[in-house]
Short mmCIF file of C-alpha atoms and ligand atoms in Angstrom, two decimals:
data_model
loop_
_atom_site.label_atom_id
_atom_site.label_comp_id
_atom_site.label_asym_id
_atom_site.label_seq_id
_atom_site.Cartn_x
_atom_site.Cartn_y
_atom_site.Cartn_z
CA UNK J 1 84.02 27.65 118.84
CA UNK J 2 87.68 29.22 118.09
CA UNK J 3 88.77 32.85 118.42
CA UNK J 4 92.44 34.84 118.19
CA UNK J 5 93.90 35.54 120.91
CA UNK J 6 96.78 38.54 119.87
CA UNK J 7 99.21 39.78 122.27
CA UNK J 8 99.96 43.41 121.06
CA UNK J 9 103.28 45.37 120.56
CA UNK J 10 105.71 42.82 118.41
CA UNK J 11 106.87 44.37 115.19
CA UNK J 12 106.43 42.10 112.22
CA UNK J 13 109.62 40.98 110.62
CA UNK J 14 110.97 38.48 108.42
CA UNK J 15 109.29 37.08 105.62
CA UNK J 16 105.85 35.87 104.26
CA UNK J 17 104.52 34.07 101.12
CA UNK J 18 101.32 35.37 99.96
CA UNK J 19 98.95 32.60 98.53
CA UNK J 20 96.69 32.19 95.83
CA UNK J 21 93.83 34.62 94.75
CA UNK J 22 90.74 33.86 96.46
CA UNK J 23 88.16 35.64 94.06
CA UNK J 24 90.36 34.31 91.45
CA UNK J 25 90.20 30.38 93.09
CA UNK J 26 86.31 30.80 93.15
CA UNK J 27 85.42 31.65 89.80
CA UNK J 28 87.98 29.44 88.29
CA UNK J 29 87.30 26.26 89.75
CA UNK J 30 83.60 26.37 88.71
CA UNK J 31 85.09 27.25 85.41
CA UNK J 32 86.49 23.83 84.76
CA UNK J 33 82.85 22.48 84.74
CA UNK J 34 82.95 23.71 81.07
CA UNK J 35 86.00 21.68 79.78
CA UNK J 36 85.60 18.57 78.16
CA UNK J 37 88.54 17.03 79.85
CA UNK J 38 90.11 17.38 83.24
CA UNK J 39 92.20 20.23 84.76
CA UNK J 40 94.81 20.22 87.06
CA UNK J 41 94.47 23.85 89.15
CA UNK J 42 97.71 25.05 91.09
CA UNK J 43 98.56 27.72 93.80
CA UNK J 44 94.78 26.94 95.31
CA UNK J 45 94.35 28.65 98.37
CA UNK J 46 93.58 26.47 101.94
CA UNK J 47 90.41 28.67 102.68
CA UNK J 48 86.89 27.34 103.26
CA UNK J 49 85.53 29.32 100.22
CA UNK J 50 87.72 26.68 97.68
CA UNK J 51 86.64 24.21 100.38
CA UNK J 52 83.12 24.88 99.58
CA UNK J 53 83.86 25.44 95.84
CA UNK J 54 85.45 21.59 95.29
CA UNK J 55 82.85 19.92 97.43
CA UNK J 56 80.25 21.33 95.00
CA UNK J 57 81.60 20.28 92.22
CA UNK J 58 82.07 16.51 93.70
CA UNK J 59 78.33 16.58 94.91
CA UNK J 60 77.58 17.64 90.90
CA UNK J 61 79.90 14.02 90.28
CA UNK J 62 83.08 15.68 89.27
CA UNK J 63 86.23 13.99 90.43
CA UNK J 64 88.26 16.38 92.58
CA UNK J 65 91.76 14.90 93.51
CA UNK J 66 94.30 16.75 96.06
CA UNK J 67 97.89 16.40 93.97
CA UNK J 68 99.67 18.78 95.46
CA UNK J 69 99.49 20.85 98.88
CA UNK J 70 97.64 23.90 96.59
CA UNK J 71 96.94 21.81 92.95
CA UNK J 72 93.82 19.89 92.05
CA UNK J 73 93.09 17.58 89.86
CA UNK J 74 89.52 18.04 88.58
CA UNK J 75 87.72 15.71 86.19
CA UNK J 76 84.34 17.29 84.92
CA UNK J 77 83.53 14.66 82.83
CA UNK J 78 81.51 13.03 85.29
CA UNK J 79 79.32 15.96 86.10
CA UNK J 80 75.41 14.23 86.27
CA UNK J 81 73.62 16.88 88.47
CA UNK J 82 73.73 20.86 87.36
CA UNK J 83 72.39 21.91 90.90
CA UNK J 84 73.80 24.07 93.83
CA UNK J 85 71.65 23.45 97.45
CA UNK J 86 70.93 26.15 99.57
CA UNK J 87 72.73 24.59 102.52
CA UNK J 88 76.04 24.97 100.59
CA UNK J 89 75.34 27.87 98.18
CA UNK J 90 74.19 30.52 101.33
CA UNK J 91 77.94 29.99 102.79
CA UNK J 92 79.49 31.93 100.23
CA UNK J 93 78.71 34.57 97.43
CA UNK J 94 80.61 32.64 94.80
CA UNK J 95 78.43 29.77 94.49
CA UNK J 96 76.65 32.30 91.72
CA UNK J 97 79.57 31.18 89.25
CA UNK J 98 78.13 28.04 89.07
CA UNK J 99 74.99 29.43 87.29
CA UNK J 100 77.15 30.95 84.80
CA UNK J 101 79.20 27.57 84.11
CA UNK J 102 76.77 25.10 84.30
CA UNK J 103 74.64 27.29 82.20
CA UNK J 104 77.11 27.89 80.07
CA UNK J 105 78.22 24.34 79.27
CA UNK J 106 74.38 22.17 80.16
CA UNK J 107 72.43 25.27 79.50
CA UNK J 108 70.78 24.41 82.60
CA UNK J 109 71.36 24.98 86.20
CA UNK J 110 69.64 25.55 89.69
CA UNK J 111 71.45 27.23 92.19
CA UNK J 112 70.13 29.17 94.90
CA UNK J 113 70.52 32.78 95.84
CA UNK J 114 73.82 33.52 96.88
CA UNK J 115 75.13 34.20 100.90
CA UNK J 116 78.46 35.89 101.71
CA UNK J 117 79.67 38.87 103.77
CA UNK J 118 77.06 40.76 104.74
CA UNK J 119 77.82 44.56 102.93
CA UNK J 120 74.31 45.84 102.55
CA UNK J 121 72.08 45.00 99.54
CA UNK J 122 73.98 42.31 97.01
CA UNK J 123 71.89 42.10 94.18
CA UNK J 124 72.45 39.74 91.22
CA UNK J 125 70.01 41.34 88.52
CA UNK J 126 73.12 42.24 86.66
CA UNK J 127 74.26 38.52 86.17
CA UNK J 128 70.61 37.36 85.16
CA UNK J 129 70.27 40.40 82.72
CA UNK J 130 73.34 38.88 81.21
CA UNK J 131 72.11 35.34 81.17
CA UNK J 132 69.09 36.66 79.64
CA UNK J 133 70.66 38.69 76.79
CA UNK J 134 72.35 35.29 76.09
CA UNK J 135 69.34 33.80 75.52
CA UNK J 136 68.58 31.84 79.00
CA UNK J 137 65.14 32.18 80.62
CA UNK J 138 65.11 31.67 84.80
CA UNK J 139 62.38 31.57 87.33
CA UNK J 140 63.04 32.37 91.14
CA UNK J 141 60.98 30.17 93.14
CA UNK J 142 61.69 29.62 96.88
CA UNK J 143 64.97 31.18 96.67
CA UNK J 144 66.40 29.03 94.33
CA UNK J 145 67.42 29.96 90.97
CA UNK J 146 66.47 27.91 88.25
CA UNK J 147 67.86 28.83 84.72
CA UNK J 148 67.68 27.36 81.07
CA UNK J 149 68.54 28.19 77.33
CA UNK J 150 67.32 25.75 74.45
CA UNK J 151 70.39 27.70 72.82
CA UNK J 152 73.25 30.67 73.83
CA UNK J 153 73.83 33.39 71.35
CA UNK J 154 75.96 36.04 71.63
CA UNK J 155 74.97 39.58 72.36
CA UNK J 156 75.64 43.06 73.79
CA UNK J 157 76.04 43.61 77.23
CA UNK J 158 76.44 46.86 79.35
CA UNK J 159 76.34 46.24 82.93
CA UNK J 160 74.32 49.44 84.40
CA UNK J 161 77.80 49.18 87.23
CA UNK J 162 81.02 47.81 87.30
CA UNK J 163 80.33 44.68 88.71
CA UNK J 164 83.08 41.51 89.57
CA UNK J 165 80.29 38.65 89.97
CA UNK J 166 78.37 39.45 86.75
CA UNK J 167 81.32 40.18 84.45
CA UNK J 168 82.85 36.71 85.45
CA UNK J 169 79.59 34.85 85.31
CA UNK J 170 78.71 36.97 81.84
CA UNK J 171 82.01 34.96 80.70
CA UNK J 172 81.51 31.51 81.94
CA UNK J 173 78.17 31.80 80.01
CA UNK J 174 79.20 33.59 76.67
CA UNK J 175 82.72 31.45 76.15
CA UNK J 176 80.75 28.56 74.10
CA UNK J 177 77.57 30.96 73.37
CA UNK J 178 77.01 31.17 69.65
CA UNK J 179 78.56 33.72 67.86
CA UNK J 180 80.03 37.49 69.53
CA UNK J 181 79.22 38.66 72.36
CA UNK J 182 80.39 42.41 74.07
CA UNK J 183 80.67 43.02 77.61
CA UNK J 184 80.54 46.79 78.69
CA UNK J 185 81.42 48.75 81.46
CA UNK J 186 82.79 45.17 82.65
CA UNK J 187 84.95 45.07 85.83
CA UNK J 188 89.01 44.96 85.58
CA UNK J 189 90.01 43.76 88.56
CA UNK J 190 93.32 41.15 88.24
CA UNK J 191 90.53 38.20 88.63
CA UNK J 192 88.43 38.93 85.57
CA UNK J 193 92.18 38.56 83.80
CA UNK J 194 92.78 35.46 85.17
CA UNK J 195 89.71 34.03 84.69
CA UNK J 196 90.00 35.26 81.14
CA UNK J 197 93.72 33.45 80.97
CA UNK J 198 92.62 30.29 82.09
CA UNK J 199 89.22 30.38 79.67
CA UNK J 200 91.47 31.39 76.89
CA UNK J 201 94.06 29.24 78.07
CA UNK J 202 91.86 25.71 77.19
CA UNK J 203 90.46 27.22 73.81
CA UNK J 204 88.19 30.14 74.51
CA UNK J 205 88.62 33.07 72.71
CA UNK J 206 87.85 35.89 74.87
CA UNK J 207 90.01 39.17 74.25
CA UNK J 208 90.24 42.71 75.97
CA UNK J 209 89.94 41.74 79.90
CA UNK J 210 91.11 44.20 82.39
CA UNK J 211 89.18 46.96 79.80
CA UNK J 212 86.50 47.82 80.42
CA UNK J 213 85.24 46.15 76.63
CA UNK J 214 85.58 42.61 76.55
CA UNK J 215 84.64 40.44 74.00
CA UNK J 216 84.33 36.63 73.17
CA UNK J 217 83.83 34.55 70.25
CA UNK J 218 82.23 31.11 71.18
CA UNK J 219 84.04 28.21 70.43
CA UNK J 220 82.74 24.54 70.36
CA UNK J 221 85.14 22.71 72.83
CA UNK J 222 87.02 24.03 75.56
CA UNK J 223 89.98 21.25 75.96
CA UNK J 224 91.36 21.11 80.00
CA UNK J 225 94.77 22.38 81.01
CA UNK J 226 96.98 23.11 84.13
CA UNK J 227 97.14 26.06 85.53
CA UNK J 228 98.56 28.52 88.24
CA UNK J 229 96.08 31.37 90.07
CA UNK J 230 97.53 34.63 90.47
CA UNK J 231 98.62 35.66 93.86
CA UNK J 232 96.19 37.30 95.93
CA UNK J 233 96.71 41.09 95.92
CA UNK J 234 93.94 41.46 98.84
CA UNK J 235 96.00 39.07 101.08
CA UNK J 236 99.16 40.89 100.39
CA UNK J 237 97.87 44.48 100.91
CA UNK J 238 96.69 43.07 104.30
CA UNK J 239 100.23 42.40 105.13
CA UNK J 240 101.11 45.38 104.01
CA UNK J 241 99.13 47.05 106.35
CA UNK J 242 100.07 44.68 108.91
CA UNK J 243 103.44 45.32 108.39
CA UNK J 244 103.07 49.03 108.86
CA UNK J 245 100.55 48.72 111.85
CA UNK J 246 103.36 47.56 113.80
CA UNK J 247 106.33 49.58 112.37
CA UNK J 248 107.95 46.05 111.29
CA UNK J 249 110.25 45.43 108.28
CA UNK J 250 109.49 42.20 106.29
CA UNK J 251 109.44 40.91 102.91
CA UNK J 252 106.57 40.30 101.01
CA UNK J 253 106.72 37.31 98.31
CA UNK J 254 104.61 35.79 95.64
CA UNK J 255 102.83 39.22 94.38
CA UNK J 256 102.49 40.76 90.89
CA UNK J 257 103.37 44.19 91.89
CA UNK J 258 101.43 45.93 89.69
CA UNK J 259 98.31 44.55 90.95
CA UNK J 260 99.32 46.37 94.52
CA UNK J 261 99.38 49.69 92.62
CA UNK J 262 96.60 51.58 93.97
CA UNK J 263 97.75 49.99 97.55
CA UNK J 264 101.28 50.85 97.10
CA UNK J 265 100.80 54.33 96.33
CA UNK J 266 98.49 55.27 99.34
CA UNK J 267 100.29 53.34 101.69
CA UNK J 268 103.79 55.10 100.37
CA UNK J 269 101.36 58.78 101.46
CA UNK J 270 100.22 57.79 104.52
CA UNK J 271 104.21 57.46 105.06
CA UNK J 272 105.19 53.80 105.01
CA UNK J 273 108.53 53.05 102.71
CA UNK J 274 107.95 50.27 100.43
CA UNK J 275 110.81 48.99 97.68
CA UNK J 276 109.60 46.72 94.88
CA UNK J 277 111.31 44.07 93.43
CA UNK J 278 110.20 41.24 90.41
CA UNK J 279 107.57 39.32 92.40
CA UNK J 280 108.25 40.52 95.90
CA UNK J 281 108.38 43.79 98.31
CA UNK J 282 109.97 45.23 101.04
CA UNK J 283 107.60 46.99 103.32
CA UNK J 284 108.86 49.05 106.44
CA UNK J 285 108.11 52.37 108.72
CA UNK J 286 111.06 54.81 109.70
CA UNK J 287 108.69 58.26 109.45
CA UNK J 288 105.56 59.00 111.63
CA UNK J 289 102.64 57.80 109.90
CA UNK J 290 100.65 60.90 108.52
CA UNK J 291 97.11 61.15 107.49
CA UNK J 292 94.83 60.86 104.02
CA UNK J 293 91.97 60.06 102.34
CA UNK J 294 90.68 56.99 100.84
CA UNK J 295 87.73 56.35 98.09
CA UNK J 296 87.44 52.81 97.04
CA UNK J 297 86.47 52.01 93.64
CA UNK J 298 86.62 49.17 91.13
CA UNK J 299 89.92 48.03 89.61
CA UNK J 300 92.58 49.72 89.29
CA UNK J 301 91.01 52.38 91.96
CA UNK J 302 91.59 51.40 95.62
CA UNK J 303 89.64 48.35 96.27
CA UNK J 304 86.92 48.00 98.84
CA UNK J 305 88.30 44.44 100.22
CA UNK J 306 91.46 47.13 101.75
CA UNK J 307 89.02 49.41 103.27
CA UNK J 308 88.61 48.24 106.45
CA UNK J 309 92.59 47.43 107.02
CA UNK J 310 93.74 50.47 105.74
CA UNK J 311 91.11 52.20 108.18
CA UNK J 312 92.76 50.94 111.03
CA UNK J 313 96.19 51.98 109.86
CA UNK J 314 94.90 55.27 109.65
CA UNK J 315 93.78 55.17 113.42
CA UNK J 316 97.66 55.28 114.12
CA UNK J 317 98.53 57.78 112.13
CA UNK J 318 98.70 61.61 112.59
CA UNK J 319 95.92 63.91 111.95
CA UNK J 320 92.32 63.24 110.62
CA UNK J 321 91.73 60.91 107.49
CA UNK J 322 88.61 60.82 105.36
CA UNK J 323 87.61 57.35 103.88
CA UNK J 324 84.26 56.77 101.16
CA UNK J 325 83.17 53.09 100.57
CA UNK J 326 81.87 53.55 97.24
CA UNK J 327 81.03 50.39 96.62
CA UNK J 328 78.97 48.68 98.96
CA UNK J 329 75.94 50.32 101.19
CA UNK J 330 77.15 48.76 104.49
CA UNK J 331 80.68 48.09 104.94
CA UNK J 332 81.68 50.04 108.38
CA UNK J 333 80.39 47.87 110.86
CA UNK J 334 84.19 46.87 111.72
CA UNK J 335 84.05 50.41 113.34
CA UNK J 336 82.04 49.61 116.35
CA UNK J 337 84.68 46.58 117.31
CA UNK J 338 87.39 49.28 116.37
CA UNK J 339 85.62 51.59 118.76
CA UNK J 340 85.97 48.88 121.46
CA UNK J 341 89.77 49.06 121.20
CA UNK J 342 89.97 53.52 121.58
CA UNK J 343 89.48 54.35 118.23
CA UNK J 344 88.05 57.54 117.39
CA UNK J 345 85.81 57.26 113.97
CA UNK J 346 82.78 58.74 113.02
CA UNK J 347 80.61 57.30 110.38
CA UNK J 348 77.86 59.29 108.23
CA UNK J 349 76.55 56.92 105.88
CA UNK J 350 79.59 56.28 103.15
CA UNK J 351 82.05 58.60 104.63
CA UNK J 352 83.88 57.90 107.99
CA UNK J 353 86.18 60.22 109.74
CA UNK J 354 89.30 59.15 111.43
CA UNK J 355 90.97 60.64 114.05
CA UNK J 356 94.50 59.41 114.63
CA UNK J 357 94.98 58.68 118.06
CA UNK J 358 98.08 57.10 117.26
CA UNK J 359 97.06 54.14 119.86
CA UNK J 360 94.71 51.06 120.25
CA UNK J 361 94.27 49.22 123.07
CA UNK J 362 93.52 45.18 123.11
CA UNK J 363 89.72 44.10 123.67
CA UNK J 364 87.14 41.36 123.21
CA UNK J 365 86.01 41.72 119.63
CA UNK J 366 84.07 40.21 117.08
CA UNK J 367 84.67 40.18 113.11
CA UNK J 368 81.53 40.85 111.08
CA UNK J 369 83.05 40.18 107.90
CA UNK J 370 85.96 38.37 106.40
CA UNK J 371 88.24 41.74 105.75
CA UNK J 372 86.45 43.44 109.31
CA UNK J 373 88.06 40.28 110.72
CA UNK J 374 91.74 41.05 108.95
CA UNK J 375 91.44 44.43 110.31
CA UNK J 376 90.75 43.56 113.93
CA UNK J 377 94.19 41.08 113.76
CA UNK J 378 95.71 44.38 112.57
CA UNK J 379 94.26 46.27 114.90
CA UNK J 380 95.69 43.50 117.53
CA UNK J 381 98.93 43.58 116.36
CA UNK J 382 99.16 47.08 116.78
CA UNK J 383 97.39 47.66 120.22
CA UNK J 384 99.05 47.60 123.86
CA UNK J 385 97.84 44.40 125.69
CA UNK J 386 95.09 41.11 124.58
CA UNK J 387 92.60 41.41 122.02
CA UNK J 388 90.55 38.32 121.42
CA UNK J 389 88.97 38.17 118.02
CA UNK J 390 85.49 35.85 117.85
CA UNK J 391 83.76 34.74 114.93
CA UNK J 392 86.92 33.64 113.14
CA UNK J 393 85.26 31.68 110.38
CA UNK J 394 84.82 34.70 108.36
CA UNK J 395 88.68 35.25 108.30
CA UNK J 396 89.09 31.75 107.66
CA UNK J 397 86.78 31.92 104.40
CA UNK J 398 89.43 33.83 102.89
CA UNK J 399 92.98 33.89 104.73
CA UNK J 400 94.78 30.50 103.97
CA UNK J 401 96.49 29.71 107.55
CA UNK J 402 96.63 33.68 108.54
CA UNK J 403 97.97 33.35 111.93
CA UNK J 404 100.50 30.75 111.12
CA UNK J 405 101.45 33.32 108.68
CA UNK J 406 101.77 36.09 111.06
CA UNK J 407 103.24 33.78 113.88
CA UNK J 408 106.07 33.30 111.56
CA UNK J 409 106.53 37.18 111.11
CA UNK J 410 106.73 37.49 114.73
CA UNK J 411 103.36 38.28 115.89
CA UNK J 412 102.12 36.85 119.12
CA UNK J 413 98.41 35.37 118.02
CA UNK J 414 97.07 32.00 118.79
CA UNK J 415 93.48 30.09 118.06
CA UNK J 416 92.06 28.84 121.12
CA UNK J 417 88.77 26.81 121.32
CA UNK J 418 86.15 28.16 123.90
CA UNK J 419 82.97 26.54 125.05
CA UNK J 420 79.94 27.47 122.10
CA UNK J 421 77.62 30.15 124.79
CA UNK J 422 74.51 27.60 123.54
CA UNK J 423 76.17 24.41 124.01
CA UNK J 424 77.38 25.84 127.66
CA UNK J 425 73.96 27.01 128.31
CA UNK J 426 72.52 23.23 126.97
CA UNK J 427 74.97 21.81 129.35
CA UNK J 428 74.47 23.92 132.54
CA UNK J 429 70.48 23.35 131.56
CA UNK J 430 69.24 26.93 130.86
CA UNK J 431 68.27 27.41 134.32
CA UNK J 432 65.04 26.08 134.63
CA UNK J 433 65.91 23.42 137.32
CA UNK J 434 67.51 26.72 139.54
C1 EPZ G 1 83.25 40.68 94.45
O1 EPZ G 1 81.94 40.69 95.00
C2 EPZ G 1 84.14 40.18 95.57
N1 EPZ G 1 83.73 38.83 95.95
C3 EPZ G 1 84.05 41.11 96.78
O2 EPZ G 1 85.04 40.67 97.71
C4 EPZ G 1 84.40 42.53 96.36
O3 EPZ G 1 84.16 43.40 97.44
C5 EPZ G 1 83.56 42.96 95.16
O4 EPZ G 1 83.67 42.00 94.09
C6 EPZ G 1 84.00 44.32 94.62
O5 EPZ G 1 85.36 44.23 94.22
C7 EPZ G 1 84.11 37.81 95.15
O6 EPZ G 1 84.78 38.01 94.13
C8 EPZ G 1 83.68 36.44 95.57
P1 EPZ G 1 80.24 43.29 92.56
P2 EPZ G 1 80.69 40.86 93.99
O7 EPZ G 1 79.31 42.50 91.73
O8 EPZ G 1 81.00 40.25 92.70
C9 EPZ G 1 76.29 45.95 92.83
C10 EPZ G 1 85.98 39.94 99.67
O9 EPZ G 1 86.19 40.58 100.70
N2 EPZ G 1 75.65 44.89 92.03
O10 EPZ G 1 81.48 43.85 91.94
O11 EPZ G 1 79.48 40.44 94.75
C11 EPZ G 1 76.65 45.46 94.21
O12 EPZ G 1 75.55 45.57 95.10
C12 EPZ G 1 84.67 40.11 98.96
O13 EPZ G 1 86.79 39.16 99.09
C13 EPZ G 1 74.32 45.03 91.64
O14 EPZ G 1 73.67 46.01 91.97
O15 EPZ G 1 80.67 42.45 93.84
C14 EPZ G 1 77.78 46.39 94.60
O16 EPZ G 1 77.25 47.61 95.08
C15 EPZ G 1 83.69 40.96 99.74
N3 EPZ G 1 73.75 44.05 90.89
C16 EPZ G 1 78.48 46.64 93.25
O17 EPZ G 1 77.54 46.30 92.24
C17 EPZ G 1 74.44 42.92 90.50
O18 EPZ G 1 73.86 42.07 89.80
C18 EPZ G 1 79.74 45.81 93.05
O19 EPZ G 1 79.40 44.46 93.25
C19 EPZ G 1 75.79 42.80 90.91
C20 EPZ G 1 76.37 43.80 91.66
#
């Protein structure tokens, strides 16, 4: 087993290049399963998640081939099986874009019910009600998903929420679907565009993402091409936080500022000074950080994946903040680890009150989830002595090389193996023999 070890109290300077989307990487690369040629896909992230993504697409027979320390060269052509096994789809939420692709280009697929971080109910009735409306029929039997069309027509689709997963997957489906199909009240988060740019970008001919109206004309052939993922706004706002947490002064590079807006602009009240440049930032903290309140929401609102970092900024900072998770039913359980290091929050169901204490002290944690576990590094950063950070694998699903990252800035973390409590308790015989 590994864990962080973070030795609190070194501001974060220098600089740090932010790396490709991750809910970007994970609904493209099951996207290339509807080419008829290969693609070469750059600025991959190194995160399990794209792990998990390319070794699903080589057990389905496509040819997946490392050119370049984040580009891929994928060859779909090869594709023989159109199913996703539980074993591999319950280790991440994304694995539901393969329904939409392989449906999309086989009109078949078997993939079963989703895993990922665990946020309360995470329903997919939204992306089968798009399937459906497309024309596919699907049983759920044992967990697993099993979907078909004889054809795929367009046809109108209003998602009853804003929802990332179902607008992407209502894409991969629709882009060779017969004929028009709408998408309404569909998500606009920077992904949905870039999935949209990379569709369009081999043939399809899919117009109005990042509105909330998009719609696509099916074409016949979708032709492969190379292409770059956008930067990952989520990783950069984390470093924007971390950045503040410890009243450091660094540069951020690789972003597309205007994906940061919603970021930006609270960070800027809470009191941190942040100048923005082409495709980089400078982040840094000369006033006392001062209180405010947060409400996530879908794109371009304040996202949900900053909740739990910007949270812990706000345990530093002067006076009592106010933050509502709007989005998902359970997504405070980073509070009892924060609780652990002297914070003072109270949570009543979507609403959690901050007190700023203005200090955190270093303590065994655990992450629950993979931006809980972003938030306890933060929290690490910032705190007076150790805090070591368990369960690391959910950070590592989505961070590519996160410590190394914030070694370089000046941070004093390290991953250190420790004995696995069962295997210890296997070795040491569990204490029958006395
Ligand atoms: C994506 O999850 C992201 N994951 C999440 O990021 C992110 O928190 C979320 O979008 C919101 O931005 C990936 O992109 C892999 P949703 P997704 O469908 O698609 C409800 C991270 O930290 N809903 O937008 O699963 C749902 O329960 C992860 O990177 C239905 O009811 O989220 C939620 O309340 C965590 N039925 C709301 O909609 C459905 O069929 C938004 O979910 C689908 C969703």
């Amino acid at each position: 087993m590994e864990k962080f070890v973070v030795k609190g109290g070194h501001r974060l300077t220098g600089e740090v290049v932010i790396s490709g989307a991750k809910n970007a990487a994970v609904a493209i690369l099951p996207a290339v399963i509807l080419a008829d040629t290969p693609c070469v896909i750059e600025n991959v992230p190194s995160i399990s998640d794209v792990t998990i993504s390319l070794r699903i697409l080589e057990e389905m027979g496509a040819v997946v081939t490392q050119v370049g320390k984040d580009a891929y060269r994928i060859d779909p052509t090869t594709i023989d099986k159109f199913c996703v096994p539980y074993e591999t789809a319950r280790k991440m939420r994304a694995s539901y874009y393969f329904l939409g692709a392989l449906l999309g280009k086989f009109h078949k697929a078997r993939v079963s019910m989703p895993g990922g971080c665990p946020l309360g109910d995470r329903p997919i009735d939204q992306h089968l009600k798009a399937f459906t409306i497309l024309g596919a029929n699907y049983v759920i039997d044992k967990g697993v998903i099993d979907i078909k069309a004889d054809k795929l027509t367009g046809g109108q689709i209003f998602f009853d929420m804003v929802t990332v997963g179902a607008t992407m997957n209502a894409m991969l489906a629709a882009v060779k679907a017969e004929g028009l199909t709408v998408i309404e009240n569909a998500a606009k988060e920077p992904h949905i565009v870039d999935l949209a740019n990379f569709l369009n970008s081999m043939g399809a001919n899919i117009m109005g993402a990042g509105t909330d109206v998009i719609k696509i004309r099916g074409v016949e052939h979708l032709i492969g091409t190379t292409y770059s993922v956008i930067p990952d706004q989520i990783e950069a706002g984390t470093f924007m936080v971390a950045i503040a947490a410890t009243k450091g002064d660094a540069i951020i590079k690789n972003i597309i500022p205007k994906h940061l807006e919603s970021i930006t602009k609270k960070l800027e009240k809470i009191g941190v000074s942040i100048e923005q440049y082409d495709d980089s930032m400078r982040v840094w903290v000369e006033n006392p950080l001062v209180k405010t309140n947060v409400k996530t929401a879908p794109h371009p609102g304040f996202p949900t994946d900053m909740q739990s970092q910007i949270a812990t900024l706000l345990t530093l900072a002067q006076g009592t903040s106010i933050i509502t998770e709007n989005i998902w039913d359970q997504r405070f359980a980073y509070v009892d680890e924060l609780r652990r290091m002297g914070a003072d929050i109270t949570v009543n169901g979507k609403v959690a009150l901050i007190e700023g204490t203005g200090k955190l002290v270093g303590a065994p944690v655990k992450a629950c989830d993979l931006r809980a576990g972003a938030a306890l590094i933060i929290a690490g950063l910032a705190a007076t002595g150790v805090t070591e950070i368990e369960d690391i694998h959910h950070i590592e699903r989505g961070y590519d090389c996160m410590e190394g990252k914030l070694r370089a800035l000046g941070a004093d973390i390290e991953k250190v193996e420790f004995p696995d409590k069962e295997d210890s308790k296997k070795k040491d015989g569990d204490g029958a023999e006395g």
